[in-house]
PDB file of C-alpha atoms in Angstrom:
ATOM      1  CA  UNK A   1     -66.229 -14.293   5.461  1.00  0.00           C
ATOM      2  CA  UNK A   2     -63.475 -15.939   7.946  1.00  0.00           C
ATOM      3  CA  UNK A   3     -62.246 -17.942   4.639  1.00  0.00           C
ATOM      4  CA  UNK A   4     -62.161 -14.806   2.559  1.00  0.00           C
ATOM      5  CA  UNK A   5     -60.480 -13.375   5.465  1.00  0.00           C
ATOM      6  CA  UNK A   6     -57.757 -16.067   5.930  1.00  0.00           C
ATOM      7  CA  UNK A   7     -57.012 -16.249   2.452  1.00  0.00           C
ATOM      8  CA  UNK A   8     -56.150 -12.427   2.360  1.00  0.00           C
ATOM      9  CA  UNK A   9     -54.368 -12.822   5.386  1.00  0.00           C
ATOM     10  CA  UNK A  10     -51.835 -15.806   3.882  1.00  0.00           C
ATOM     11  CA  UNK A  11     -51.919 -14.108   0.615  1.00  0.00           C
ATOM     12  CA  UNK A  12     -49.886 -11.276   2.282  1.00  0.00           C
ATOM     13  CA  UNK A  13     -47.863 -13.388   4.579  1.00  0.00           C
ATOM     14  CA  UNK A  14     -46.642 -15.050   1.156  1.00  0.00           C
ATOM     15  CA  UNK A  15     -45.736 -11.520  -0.249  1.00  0.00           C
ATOM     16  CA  UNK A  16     -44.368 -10.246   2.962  1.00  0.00           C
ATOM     17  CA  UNK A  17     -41.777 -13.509   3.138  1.00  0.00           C
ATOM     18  CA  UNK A  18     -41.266 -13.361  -0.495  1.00  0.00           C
ATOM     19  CA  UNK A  19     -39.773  -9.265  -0.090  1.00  0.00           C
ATOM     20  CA  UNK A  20     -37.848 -10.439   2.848  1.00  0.00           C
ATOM     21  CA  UNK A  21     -36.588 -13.197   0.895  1.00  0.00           C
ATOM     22  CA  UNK A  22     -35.294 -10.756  -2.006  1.00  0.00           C
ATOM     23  CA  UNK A  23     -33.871  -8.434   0.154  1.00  0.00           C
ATOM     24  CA  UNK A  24     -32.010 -10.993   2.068  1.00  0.00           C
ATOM     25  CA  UNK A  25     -30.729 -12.271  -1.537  1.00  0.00           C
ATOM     26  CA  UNK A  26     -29.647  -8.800  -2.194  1.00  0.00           C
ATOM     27  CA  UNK A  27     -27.803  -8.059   0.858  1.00  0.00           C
ATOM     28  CA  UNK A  28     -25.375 -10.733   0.300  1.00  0.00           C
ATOM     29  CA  UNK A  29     -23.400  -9.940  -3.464  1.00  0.00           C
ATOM     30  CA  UNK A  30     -22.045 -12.570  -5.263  1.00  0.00           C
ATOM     31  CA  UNK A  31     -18.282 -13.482  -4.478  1.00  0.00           C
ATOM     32  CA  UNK A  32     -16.576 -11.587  -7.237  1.00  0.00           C
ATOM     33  CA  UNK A  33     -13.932 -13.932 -10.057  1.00  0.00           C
ATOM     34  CA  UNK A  34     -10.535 -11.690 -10.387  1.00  0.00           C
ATOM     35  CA  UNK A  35      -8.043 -12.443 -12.998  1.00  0.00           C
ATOM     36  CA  UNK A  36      -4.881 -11.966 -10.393  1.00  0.00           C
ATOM     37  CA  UNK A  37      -3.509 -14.750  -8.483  1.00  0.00           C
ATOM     38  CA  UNK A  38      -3.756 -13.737  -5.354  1.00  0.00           C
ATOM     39  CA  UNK A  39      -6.266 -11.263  -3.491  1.00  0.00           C
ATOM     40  CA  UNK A  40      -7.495  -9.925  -0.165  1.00  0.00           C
ATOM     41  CA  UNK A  41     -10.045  -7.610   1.455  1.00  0.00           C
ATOM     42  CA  UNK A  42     -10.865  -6.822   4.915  1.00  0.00           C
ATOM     43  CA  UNK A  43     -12.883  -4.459   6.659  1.00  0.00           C
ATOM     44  CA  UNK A  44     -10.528  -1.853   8.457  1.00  0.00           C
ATOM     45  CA  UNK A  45     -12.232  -1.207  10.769  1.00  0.00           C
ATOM     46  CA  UNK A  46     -13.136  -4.692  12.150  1.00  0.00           C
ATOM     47  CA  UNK A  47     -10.245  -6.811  10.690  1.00  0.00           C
ATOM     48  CA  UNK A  48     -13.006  -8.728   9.422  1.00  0.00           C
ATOM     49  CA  UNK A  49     -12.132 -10.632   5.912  1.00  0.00           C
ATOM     50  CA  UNK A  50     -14.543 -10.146   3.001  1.00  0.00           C
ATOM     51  CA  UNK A  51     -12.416 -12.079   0.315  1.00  0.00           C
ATOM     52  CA  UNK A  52      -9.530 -14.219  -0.572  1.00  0.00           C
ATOM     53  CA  UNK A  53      -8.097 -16.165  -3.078  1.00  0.00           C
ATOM     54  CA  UNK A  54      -4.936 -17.723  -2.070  1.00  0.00           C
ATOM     55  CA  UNK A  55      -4.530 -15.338   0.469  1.00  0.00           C
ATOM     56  CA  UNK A  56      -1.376 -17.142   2.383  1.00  0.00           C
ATOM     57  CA  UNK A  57       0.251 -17.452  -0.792  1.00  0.00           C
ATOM     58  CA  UNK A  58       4.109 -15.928  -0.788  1.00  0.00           C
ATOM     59  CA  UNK A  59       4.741 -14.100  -4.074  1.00  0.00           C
ATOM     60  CA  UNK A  60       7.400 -11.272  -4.625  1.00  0.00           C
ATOM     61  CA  UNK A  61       5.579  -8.122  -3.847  1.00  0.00           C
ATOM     62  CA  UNK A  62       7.377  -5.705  -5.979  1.00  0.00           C
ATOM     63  CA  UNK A  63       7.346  -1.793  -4.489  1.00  0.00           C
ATOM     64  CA  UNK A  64       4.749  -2.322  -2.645  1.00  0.00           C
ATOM     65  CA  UNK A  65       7.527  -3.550  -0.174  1.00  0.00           C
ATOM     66  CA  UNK A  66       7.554   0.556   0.529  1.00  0.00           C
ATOM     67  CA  UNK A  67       5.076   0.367   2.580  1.00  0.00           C
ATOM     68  CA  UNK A  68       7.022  -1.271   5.098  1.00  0.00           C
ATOM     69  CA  UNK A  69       9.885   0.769   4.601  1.00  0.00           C
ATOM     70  CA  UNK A  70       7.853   4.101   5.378  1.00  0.00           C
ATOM     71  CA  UNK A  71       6.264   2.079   8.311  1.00  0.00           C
ATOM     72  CA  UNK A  72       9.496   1.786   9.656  1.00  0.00           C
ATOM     73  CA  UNK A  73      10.672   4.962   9.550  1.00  0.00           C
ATOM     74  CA  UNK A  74       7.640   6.647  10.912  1.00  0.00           C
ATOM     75  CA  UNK A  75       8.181   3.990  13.925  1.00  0.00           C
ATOM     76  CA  UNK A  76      11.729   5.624  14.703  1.00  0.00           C
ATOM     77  CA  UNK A  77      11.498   7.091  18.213  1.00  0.00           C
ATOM     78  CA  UNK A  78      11.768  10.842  18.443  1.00  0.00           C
ATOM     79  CA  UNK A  79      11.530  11.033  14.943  1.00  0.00           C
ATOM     80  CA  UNK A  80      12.074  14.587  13.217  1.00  0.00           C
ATOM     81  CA  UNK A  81      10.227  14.437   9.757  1.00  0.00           C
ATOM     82  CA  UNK A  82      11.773  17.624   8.993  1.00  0.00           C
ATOM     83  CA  UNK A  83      15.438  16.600   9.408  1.00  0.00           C
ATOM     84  CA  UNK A  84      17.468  16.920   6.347  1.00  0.00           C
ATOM     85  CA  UNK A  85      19.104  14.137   4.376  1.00  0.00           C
ATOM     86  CA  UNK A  86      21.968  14.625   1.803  1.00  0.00           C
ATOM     87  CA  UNK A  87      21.871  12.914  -1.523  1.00  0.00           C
ATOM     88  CA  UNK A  88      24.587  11.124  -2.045  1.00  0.00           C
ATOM     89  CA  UNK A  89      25.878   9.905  -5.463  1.00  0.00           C
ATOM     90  CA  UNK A  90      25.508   6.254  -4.114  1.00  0.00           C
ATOM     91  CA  UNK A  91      21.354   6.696  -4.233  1.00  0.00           C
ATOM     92  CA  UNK A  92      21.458   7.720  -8.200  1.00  0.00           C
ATOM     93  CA  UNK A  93      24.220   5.049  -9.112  1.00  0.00           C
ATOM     94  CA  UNK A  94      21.890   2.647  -7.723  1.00  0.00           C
ATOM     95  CA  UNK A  95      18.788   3.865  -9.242  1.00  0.00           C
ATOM     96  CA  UNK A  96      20.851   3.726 -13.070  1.00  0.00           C
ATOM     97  CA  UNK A  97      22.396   0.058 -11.799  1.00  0.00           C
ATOM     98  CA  UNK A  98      19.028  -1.296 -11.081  1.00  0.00           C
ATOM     99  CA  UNK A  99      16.941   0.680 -14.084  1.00  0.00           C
ATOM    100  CA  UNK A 100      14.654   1.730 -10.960  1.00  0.00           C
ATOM    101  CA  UNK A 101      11.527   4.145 -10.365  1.00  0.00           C
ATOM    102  CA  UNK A 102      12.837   7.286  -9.104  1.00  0.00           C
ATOM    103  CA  UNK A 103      12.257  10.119  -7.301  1.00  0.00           C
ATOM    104  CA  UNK A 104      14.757  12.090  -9.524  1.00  0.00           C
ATOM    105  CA  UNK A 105      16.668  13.511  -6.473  1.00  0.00           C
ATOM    106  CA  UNK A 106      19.838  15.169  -7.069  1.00  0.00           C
ATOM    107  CA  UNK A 107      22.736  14.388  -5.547  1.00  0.00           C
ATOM    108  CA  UNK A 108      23.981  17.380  -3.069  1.00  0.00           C
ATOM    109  CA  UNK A 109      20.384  18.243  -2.262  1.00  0.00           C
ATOM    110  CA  UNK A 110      19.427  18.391   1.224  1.00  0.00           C
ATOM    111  CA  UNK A 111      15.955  16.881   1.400  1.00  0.00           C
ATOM    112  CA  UNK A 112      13.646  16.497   4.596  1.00  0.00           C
ATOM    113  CA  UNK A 113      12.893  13.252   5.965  1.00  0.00           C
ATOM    114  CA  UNK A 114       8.903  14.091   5.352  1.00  0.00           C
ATOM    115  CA  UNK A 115      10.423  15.150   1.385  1.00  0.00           C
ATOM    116  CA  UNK A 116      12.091  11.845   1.223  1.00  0.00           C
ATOM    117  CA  UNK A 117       8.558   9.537   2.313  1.00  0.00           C
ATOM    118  CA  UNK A 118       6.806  11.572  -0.861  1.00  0.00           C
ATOM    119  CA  UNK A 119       9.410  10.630  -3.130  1.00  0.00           C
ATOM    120  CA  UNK A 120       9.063   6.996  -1.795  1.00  0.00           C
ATOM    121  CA  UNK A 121       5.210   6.784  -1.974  1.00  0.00           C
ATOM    122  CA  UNK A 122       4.296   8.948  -4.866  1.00  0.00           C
ATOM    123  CA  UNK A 123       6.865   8.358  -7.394  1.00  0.00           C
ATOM    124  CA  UNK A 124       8.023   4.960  -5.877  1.00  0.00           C
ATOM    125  CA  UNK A 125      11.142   6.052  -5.954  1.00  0.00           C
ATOM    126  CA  UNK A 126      14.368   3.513  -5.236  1.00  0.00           C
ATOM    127  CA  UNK A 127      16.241   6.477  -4.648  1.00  0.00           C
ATOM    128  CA  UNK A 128      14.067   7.740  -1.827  1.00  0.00           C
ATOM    129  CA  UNK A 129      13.978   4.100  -0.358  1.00  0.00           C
ATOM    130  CA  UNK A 130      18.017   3.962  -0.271  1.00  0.00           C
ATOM    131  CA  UNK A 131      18.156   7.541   1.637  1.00  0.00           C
ATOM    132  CA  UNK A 132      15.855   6.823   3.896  1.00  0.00           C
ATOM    133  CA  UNK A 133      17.656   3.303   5.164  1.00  0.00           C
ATOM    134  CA  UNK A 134      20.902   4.839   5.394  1.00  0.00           C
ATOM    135  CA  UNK A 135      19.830   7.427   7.233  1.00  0.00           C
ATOM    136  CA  UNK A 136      17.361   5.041   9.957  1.00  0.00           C
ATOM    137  CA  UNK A 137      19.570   1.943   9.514  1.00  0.00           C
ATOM    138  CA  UNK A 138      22.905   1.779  12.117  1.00  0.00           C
ATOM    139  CA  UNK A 139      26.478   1.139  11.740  1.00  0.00           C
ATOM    140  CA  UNK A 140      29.958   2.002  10.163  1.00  0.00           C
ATOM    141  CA  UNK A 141      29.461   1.953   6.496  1.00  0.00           C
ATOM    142  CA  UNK A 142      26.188   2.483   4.259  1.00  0.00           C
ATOM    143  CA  UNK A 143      26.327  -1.382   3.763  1.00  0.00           C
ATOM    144  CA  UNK A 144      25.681  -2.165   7.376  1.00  0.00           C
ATOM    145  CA  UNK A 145      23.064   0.663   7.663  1.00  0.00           C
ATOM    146  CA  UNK A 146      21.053  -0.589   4.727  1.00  0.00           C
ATOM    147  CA  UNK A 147      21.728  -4.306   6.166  1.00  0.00           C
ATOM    148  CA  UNK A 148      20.241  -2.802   9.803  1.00  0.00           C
ATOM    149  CA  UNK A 149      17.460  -1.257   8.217  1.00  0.00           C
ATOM    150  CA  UNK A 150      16.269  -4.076   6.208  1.00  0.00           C
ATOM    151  CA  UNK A 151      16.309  -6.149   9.373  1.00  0.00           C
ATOM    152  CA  UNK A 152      14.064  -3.603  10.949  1.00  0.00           C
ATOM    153  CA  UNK A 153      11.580  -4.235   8.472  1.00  0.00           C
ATOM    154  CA  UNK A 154      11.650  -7.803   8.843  1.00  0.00           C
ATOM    155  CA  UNK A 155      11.467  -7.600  12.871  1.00  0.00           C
ATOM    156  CA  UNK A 156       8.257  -5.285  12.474  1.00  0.00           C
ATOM    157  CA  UNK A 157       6.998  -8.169  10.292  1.00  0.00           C
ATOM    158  CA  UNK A 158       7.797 -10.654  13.274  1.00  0.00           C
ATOM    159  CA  UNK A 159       6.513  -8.237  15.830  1.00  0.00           C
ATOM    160  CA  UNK A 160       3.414  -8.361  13.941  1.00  0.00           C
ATOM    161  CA  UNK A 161       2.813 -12.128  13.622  1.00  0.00           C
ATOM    162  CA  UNK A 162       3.633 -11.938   9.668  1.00  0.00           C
ATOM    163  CA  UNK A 163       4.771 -15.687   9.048  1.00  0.00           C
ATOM    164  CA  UNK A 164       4.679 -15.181   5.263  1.00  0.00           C
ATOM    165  CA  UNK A 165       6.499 -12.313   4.903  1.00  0.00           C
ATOM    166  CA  UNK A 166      10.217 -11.432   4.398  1.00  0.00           C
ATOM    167  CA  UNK A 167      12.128  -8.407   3.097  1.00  0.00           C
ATOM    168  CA  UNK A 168      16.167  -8.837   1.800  1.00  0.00           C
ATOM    169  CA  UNK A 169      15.236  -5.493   0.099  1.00  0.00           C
ATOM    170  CA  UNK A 170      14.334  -1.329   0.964  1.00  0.00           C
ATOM    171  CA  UNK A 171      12.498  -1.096  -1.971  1.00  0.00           C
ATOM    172  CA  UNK A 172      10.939  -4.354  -3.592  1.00  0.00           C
ATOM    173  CA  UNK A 173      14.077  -4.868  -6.011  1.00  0.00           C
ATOM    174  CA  UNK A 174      14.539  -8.275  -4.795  1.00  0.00           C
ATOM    175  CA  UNK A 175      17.852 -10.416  -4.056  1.00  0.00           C
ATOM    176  CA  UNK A 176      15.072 -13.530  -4.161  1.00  0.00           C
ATOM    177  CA  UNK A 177      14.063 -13.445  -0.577  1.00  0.00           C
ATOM    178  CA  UNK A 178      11.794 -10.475  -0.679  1.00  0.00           C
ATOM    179  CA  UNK A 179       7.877 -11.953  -0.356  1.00  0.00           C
ATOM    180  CA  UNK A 180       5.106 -11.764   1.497  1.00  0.00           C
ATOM    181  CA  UNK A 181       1.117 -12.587   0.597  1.00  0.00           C
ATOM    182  CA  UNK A 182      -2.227 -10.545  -0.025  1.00  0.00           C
ATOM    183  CA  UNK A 183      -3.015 -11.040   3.488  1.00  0.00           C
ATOM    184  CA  UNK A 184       0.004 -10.209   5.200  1.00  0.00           C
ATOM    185  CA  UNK A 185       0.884  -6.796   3.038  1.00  0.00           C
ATOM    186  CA  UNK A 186      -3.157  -6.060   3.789  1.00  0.00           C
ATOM    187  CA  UNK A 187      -2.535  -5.915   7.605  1.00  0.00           C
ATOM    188  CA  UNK A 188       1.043  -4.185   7.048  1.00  0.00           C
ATOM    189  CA  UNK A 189      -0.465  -1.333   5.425  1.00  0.00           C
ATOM    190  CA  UNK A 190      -4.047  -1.206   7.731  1.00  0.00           C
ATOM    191  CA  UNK A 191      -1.093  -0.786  10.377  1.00  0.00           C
ATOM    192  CA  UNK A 192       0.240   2.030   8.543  1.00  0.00           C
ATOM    193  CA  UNK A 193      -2.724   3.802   8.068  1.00  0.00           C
ATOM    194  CA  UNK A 194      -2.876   4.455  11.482  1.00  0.00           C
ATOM    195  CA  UNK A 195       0.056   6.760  11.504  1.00  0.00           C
ATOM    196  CA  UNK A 196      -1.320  10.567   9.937  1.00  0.00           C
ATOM    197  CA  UNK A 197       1.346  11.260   8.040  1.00  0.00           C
ATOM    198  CA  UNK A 198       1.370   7.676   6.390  1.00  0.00           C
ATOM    199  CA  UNK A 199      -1.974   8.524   5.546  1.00  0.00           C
ATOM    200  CA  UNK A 200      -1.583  12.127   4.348  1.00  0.00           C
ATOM    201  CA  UNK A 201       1.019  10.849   2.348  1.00  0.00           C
ATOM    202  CA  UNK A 202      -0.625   8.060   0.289  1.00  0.00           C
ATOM    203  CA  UNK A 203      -3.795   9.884  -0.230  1.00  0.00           C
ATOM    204  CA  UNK A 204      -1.937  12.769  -2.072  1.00  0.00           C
ATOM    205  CA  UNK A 205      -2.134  12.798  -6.069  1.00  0.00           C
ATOM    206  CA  UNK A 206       0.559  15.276  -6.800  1.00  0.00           C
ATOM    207  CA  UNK A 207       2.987  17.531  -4.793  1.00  0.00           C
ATOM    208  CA  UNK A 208       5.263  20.330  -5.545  1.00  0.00           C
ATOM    209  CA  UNK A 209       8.532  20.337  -2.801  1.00  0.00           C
ATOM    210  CA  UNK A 210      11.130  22.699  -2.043  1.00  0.00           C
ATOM    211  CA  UNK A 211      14.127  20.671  -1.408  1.00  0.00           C
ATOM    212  CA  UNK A 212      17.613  22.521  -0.597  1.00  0.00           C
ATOM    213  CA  UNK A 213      20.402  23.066  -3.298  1.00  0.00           C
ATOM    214  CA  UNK A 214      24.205  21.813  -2.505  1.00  0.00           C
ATOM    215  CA  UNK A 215      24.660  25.967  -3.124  1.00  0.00           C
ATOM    216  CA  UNK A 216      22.081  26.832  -0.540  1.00  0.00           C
ATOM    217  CA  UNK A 217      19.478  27.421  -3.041  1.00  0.00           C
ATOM    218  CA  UNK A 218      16.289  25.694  -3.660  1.00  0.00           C
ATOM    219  CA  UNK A 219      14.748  23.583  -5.776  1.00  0.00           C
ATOM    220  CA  UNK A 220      11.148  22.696  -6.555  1.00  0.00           C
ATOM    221  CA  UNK A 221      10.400  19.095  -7.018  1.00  0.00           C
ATOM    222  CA  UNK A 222       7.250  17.304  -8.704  1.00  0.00           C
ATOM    223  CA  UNK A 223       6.271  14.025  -7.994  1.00  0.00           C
ATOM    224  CA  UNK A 224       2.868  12.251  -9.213  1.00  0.00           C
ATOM    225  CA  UNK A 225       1.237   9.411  -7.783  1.00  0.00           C
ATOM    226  CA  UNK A 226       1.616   6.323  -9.340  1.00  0.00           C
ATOM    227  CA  UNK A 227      -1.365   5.040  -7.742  1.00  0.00           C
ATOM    228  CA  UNK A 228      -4.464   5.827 -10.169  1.00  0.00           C
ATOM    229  CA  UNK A 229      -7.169   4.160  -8.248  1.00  0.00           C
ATOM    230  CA  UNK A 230      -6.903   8.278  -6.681  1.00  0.00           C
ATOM    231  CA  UNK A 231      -8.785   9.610  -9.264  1.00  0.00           C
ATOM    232  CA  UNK A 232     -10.386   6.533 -10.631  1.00  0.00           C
ATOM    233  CA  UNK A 233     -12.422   5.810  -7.246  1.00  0.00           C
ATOM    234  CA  UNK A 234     -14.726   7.455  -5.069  1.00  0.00           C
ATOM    235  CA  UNK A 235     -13.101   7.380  -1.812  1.00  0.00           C
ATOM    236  CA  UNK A 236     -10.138   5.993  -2.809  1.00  0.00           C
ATOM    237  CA  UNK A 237      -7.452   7.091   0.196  1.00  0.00           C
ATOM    238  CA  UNK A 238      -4.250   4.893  -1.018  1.00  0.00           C
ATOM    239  CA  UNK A 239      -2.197   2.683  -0.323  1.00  0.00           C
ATOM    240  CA  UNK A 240       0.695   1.544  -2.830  1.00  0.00           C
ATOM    241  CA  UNK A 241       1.059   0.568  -6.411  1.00  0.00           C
ATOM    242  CA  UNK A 242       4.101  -2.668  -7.148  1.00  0.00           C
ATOM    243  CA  UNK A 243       5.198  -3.962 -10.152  1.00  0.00           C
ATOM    244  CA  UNK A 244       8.419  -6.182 -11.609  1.00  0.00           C
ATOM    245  CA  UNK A 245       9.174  -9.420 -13.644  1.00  0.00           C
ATOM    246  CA  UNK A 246       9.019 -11.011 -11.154  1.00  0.00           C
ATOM    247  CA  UNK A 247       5.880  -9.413  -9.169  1.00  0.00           C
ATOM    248  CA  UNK A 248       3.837  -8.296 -12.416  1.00  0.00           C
ATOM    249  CA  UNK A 249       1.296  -6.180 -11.150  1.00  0.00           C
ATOM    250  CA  UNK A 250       0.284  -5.322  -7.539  1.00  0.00           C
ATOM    251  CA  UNK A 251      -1.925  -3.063  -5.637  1.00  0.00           C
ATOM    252  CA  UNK A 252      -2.306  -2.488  -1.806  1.00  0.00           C
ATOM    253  CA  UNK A 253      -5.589  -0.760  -2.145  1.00  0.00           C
ATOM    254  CA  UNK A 254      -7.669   1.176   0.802  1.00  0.00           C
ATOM    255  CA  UNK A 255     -10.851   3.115   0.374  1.00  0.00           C
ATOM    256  CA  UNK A 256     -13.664   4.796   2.741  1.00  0.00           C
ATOM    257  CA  UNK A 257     -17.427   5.015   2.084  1.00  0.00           C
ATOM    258  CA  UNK A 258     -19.574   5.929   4.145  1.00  0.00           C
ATOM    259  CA  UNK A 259     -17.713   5.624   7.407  1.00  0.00           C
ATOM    260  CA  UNK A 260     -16.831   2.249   5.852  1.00  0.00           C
ATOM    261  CA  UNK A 261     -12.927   1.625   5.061  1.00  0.00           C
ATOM    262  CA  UNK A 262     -12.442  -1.415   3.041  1.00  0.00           C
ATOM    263  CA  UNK A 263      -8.607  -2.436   2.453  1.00  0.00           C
ATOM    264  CA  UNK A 264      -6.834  -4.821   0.532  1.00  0.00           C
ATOM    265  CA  UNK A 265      -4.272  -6.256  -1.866  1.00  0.00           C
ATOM    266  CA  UNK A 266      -4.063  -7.731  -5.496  1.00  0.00           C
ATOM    267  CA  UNK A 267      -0.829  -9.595  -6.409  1.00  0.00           C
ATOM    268  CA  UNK A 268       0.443 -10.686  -9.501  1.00  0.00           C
ATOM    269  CA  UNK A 269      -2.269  -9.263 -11.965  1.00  0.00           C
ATOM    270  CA  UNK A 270      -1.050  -9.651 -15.692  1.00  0.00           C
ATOM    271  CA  UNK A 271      -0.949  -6.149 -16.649  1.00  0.00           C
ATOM    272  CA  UNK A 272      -2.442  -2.548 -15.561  1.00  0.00           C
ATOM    273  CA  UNK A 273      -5.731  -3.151 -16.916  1.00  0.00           C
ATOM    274  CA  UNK A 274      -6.501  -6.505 -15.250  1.00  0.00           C
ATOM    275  CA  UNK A 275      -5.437  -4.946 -11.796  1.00  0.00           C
ATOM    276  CA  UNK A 276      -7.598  -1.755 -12.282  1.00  0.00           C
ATOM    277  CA  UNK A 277     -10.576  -3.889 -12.915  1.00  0.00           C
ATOM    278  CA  UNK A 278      -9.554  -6.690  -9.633  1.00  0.00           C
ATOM    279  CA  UNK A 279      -9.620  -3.969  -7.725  1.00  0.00           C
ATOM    280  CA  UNK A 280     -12.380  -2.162  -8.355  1.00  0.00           C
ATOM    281  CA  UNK A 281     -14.272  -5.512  -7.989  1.00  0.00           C
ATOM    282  CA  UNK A 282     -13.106  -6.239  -4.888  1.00  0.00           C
ATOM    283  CA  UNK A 283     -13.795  -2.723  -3.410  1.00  0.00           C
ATOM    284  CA  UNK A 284     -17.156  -2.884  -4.373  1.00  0.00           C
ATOM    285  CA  UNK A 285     -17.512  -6.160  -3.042  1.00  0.00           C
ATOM    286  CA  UNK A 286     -16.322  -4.942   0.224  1.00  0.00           C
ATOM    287  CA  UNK A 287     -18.448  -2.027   0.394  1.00  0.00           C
ATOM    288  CA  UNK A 288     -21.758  -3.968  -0.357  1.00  0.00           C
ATOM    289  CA  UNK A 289     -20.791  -6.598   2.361  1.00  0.00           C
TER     290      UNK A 289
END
């Protein structure tokens, strides 16, 4: 009877270890393979990395260089998001010199500061980008603002211990020192998600403005999301698509599950396709870690 008895008993030891065992191999998913050159994920809420692949690497980052630039404005102190902002002629010449994403805004239009960070998240528009750093930069002429405002972007990256980033850009159109690496534009944009109108912002799919005429009229304005991961992912809550010759295809990517945020960046994917399906990887990589 004992032997029957201890036989039982190690039977079910072996079965007990040999569940624990699979669930212990379950827990931990396999490290996904992306196509992109470079990618990053961290939990937000812990800072704690999940993945990279070349992480450090600089590469040109394309618009998601916006980020920053909203970061910096919503940094101004005593900030009035409902100031207005004329559109001057300056903002569309560039957009037509530069064959840049735009917010469409019309020159004479008197658009709110709030207005002008939709036009530069949604739409990614160059436009937006160029109002918003002549208005927050300082000096003289619109050259030195824009100068002073770019150099405000590159002291927040400082500030924030960002060794692999630079800006010589507003808006990601690049004079060939704008860069910075998965890692880097992962933490600049976890930063900016603490701010609630960053994150209002970025979450939004579509939004219908009433911006002010030159005549004293009104205008309503319609600006989409380029970001599809939106409506593509459950939970999906931003951040900020990028793309250019130079930058191919980027995505600062955040989502929440669960309680669980998981952020990150891809840099550099070939096309549309291959950065929809990085992404997604790497989200639900971070979620199941």
């Amino acid at each position: 009877m004992r032997r029957a008895v201890t036989i039982v008993v190690t039977t079910s030891a072996v079965l007990a270890g040999g569940s624990f065992a699979s669930q212990a191999q379950a827990a931990t998913p396999p490290t996904p393979s992306i196509t992109a050159p470079g990618g990053f994920v961290m939990n937000n809420g812990t800072g704690a990395t999940l993945f990279g692949k070349a992480a450090d690497t600089r590469r040109p980052t394309g618009s998601t260089t916006k980020i920053m630039t909203a970061k910096v404005v919503l940094a101004q102190r005593g900030l009035n998001l409902d100031a207005k902002v004329t559109i001057d002629k300056a903002y569309s010449d560039y957009i037509v010199a530069k064959n840049a994403s735009s917010a469409r805004l019309i020159v004479g239009d008197k658009v709110t500061v709030r207005q002008l960070l939709y036009g530069l998240m949604l739409p990614s528009g160059c436009d937006a980008a160029y109002a918003l750093a002549d208005k927050f930069g300082t000096g003289s002429t619109r050259a030195a603002r824009v100068k002073s405002f770019i150099g405000k972007m590159n002291d927040e990256a400082r500030r924030m211990g960002l060794r692999n980033t630079h800006f010589d850009s507003f808006d990601g159109i690049s004079n060939g020192a704008n860069y910075s690496t998965p890692r880097d534009l992962t933490k600049i944009a976890s930063s900016a998600m603490q701010n609630s109108t960053f994150r209002s912002i970025v979450k939004t799919r579509s939004t219908t403005q009433k911006v002010t005429t030159r005549t004293g009229g009104y205008r309503n304005m319609a600006w989409t999301n380029t970001n599809k991961l939106l409506s593509t992912y459950s939970g999906a809550i931003g951040v900020k698509t990028g793309s250019g010759q130079q930058a191919k295809y980027c995505l600062v990517f955040a989502a929440t599950r669960n309680n669980k945020t998981v952020i990150g960046t891809v840099l550099a994917a070939q096309n549309e396709t291959n950065r929809a399906s990085d992404v997604k990887k790497l989200l639900d990589y971070g979620f199941a870690r």
